[in-house]
Short mmCIF file of C-alpha atoms in Angstrom, two decimals:
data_model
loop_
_atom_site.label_atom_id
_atom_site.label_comp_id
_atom_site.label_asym_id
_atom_site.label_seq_id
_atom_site.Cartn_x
_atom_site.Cartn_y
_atom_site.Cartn_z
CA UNK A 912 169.83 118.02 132.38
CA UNK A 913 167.18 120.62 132.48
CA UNK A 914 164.00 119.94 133.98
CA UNK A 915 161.67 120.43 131.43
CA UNK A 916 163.70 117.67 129.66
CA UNK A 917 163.85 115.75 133.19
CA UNK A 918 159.99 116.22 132.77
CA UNK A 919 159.67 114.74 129.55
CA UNK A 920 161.46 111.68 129.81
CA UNK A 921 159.30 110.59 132.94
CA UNK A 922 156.20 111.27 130.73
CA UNK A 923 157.18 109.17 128.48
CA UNK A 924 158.24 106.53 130.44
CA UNK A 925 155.14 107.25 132.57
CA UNK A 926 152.97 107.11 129.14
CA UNK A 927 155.28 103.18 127.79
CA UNK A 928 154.00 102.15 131.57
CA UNK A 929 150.04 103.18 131.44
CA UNK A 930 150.36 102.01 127.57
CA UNK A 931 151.70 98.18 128.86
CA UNK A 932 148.30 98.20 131.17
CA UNK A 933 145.84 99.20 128.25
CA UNK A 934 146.05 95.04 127.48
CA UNK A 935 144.69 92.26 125.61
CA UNK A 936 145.80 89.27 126.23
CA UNK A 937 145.72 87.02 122.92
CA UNK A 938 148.47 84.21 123.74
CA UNK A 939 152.19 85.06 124.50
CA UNK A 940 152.31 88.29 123.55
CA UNK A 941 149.24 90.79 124.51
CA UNK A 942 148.18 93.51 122.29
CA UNK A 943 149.20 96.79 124.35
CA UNK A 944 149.99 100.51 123.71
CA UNK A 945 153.37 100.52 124.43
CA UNK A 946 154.32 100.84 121.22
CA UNK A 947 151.99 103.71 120.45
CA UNK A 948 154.16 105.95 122.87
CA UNK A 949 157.95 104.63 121.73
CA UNK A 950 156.96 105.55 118.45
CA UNK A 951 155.36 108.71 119.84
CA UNK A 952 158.73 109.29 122.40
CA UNK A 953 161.18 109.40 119.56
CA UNK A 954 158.76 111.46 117.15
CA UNK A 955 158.40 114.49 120.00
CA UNK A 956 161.65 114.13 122.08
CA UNK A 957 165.34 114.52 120.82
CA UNK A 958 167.42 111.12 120.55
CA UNK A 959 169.15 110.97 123.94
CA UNK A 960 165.72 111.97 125.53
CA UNK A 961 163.79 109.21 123.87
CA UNK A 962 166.78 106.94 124.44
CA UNK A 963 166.74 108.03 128.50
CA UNK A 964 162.87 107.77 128.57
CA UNK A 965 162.77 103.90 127.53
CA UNK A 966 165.99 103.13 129.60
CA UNK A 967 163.72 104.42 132.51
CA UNK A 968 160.87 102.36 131.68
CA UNK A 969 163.48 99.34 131.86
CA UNK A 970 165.10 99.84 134.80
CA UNK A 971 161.44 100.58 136.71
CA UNK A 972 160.15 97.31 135.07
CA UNK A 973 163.73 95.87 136.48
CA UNK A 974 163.56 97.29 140.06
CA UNK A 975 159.94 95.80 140.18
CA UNK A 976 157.50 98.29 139.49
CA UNK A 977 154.46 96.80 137.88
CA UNK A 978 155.05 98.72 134.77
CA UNK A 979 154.81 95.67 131.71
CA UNK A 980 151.82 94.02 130.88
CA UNK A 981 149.63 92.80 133.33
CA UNK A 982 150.73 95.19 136.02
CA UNK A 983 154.24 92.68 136.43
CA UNK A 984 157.59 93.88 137.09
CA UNK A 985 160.96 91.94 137.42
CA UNK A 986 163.84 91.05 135.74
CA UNK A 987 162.34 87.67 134.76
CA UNK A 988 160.78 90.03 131.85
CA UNK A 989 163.35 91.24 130.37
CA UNK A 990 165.03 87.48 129.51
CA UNK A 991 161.35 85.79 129.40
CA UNK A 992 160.07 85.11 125.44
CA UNK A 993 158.72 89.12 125.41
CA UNK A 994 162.17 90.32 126.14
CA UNK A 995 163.09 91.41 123.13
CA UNK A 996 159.88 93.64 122.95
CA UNK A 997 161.33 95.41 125.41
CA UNK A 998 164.44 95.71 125.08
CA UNK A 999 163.32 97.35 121.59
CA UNK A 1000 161.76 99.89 123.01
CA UNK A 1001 164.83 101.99 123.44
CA UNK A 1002 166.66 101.26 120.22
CA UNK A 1003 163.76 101.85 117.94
CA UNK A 1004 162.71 105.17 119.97
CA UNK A 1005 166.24 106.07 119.66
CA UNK A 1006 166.31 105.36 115.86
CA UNK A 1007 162.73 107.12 115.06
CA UNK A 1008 163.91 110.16 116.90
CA UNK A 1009 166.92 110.38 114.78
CA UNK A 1010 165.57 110.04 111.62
CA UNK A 1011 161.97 111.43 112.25
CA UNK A 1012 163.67 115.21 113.45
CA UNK A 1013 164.59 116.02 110.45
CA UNK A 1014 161.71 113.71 108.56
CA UNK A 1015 159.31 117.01 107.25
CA UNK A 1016 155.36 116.23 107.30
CA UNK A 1017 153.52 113.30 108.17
CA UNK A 1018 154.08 110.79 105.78
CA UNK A 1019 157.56 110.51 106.48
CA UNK A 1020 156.99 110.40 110.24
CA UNK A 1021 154.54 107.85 109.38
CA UNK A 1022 157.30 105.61 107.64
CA UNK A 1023 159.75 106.43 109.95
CA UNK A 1024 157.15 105.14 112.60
CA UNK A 1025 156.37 101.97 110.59
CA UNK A 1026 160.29 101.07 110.54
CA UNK A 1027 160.40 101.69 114.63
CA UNK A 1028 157.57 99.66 114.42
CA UNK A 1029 159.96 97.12 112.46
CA UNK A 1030 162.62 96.77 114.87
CA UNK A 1031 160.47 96.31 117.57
CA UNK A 1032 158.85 92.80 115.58
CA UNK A 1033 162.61 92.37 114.70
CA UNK A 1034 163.89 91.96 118.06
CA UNK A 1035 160.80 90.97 119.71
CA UNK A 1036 160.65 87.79 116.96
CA UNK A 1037 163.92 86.52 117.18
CA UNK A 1038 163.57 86.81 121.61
CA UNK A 1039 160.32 84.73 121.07
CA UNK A 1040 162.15 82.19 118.25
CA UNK A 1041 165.63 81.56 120.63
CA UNK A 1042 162.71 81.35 123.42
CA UNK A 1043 160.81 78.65 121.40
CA UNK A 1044 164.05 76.18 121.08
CA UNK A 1045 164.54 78.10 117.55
CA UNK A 1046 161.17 77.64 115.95
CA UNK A 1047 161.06 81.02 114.21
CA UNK A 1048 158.12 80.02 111.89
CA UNK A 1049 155.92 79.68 115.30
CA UNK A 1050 157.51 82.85 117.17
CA UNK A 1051 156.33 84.94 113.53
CA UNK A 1052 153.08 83.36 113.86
CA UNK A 1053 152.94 84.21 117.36
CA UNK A 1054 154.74 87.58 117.61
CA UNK A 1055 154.53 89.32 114.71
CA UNK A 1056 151.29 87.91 112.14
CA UNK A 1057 148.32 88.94 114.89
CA UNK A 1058 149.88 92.37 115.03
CA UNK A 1059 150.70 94.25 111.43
CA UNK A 1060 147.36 95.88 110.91
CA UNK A 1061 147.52 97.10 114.68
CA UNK A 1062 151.03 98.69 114.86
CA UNK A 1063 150.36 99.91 111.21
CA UNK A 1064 147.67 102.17 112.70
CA UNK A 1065 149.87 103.06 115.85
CA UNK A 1066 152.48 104.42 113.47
CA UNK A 1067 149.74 106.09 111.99
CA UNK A 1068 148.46 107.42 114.99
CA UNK A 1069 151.37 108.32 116.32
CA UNK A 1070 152.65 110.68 113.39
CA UNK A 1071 149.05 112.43 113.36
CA UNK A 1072 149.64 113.00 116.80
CA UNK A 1073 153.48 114.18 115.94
CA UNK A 1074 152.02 116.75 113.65
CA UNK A 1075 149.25 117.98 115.38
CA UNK A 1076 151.69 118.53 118.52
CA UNK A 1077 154.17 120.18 115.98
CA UNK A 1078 151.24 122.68 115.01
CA UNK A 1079 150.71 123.98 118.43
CA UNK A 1080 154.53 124.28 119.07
CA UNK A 1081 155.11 121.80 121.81
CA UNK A 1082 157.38 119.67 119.79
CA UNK A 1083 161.69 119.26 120.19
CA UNK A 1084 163.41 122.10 119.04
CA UNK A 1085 166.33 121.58 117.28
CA UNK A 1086 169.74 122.18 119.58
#
């Protein structure tokens, strides 16, 4: 691997960490910016880059490093009732950088962001349900309700920030 692209999956996995700390804690499942950057990851960096750069954030969170919410670490996160948050992160950064390369101007970056955004409440739901003896009702209400208008406008965000990158040339290049 080259290290420019050595470079830019430790940003983003850098950027998913800072994101967790930029918190609010409103019950189970705090309002961060973690999802700002996955979305943002698989928008800028090819598939197996945004794939590697969320498998990184994992394994730091795993190892310890006090890179999830709250400044915590452990492996206790990744089966506790945010788990599937997390282990989202790399599927739906995978699956927006797939579809979002070849996805031309910002409205389809912006819907390709808002299904990312999808998988993430998909997995991150049904963690929370199985984690609430199978009350799927309250794990929605919990994990998913407080959040749509957020996420909406981190997609959004995100593919304005996409673009604007794009403009200036920094973005993937196609290989």
């Amino acid at each position: 691997m080259k290290a420019e692209n050595i470079t830019k999956v430790a940003l983003f996995a850098a950027l998913t960490a800072v994101g967790a700390q930029i918190s609010i804690p409103i019950g189970t499942v705090p309002v961060t910016l973690q999802a700002l950057f996955v979305l943002l990851c698989g928008m800028l960096l090819e598939p197996k880059l945004a794939l590697a750069s969320q498998l990184i954030y994992l394994l730091m969170g795993a190892i310890g490093l006090p890179v999830f919410a709250g400044f915590k670490g452990g492996l206790a996160h990744l089966y506790g009732p945010t788990a599937g948050y997390l282990w989202s992160f790399p599927i739906a950064s995978l699956m927006v950088s797939k579809f979002s390369f070849s996805a031309k101007g910002f409205l389809k970056k912006l819907l390709w962001g808002l299904v990312g955004i999808g998988v993430i409440y998909f997995l991150g739901w049904s963690r929370l349900g199985f984690f609430l003896h199978g009350d799927f009702h309250k794990a929605f209400h919990i994990g998913v309700v407080p959040f749509v208008g957020i996420d909406v406008a981190k997609a959004f965000l995100a593919s304005v920030i996409a673009e604007k990158v794009k403009v200036f040339g920094v973005a993937r290049q196609k290989a």
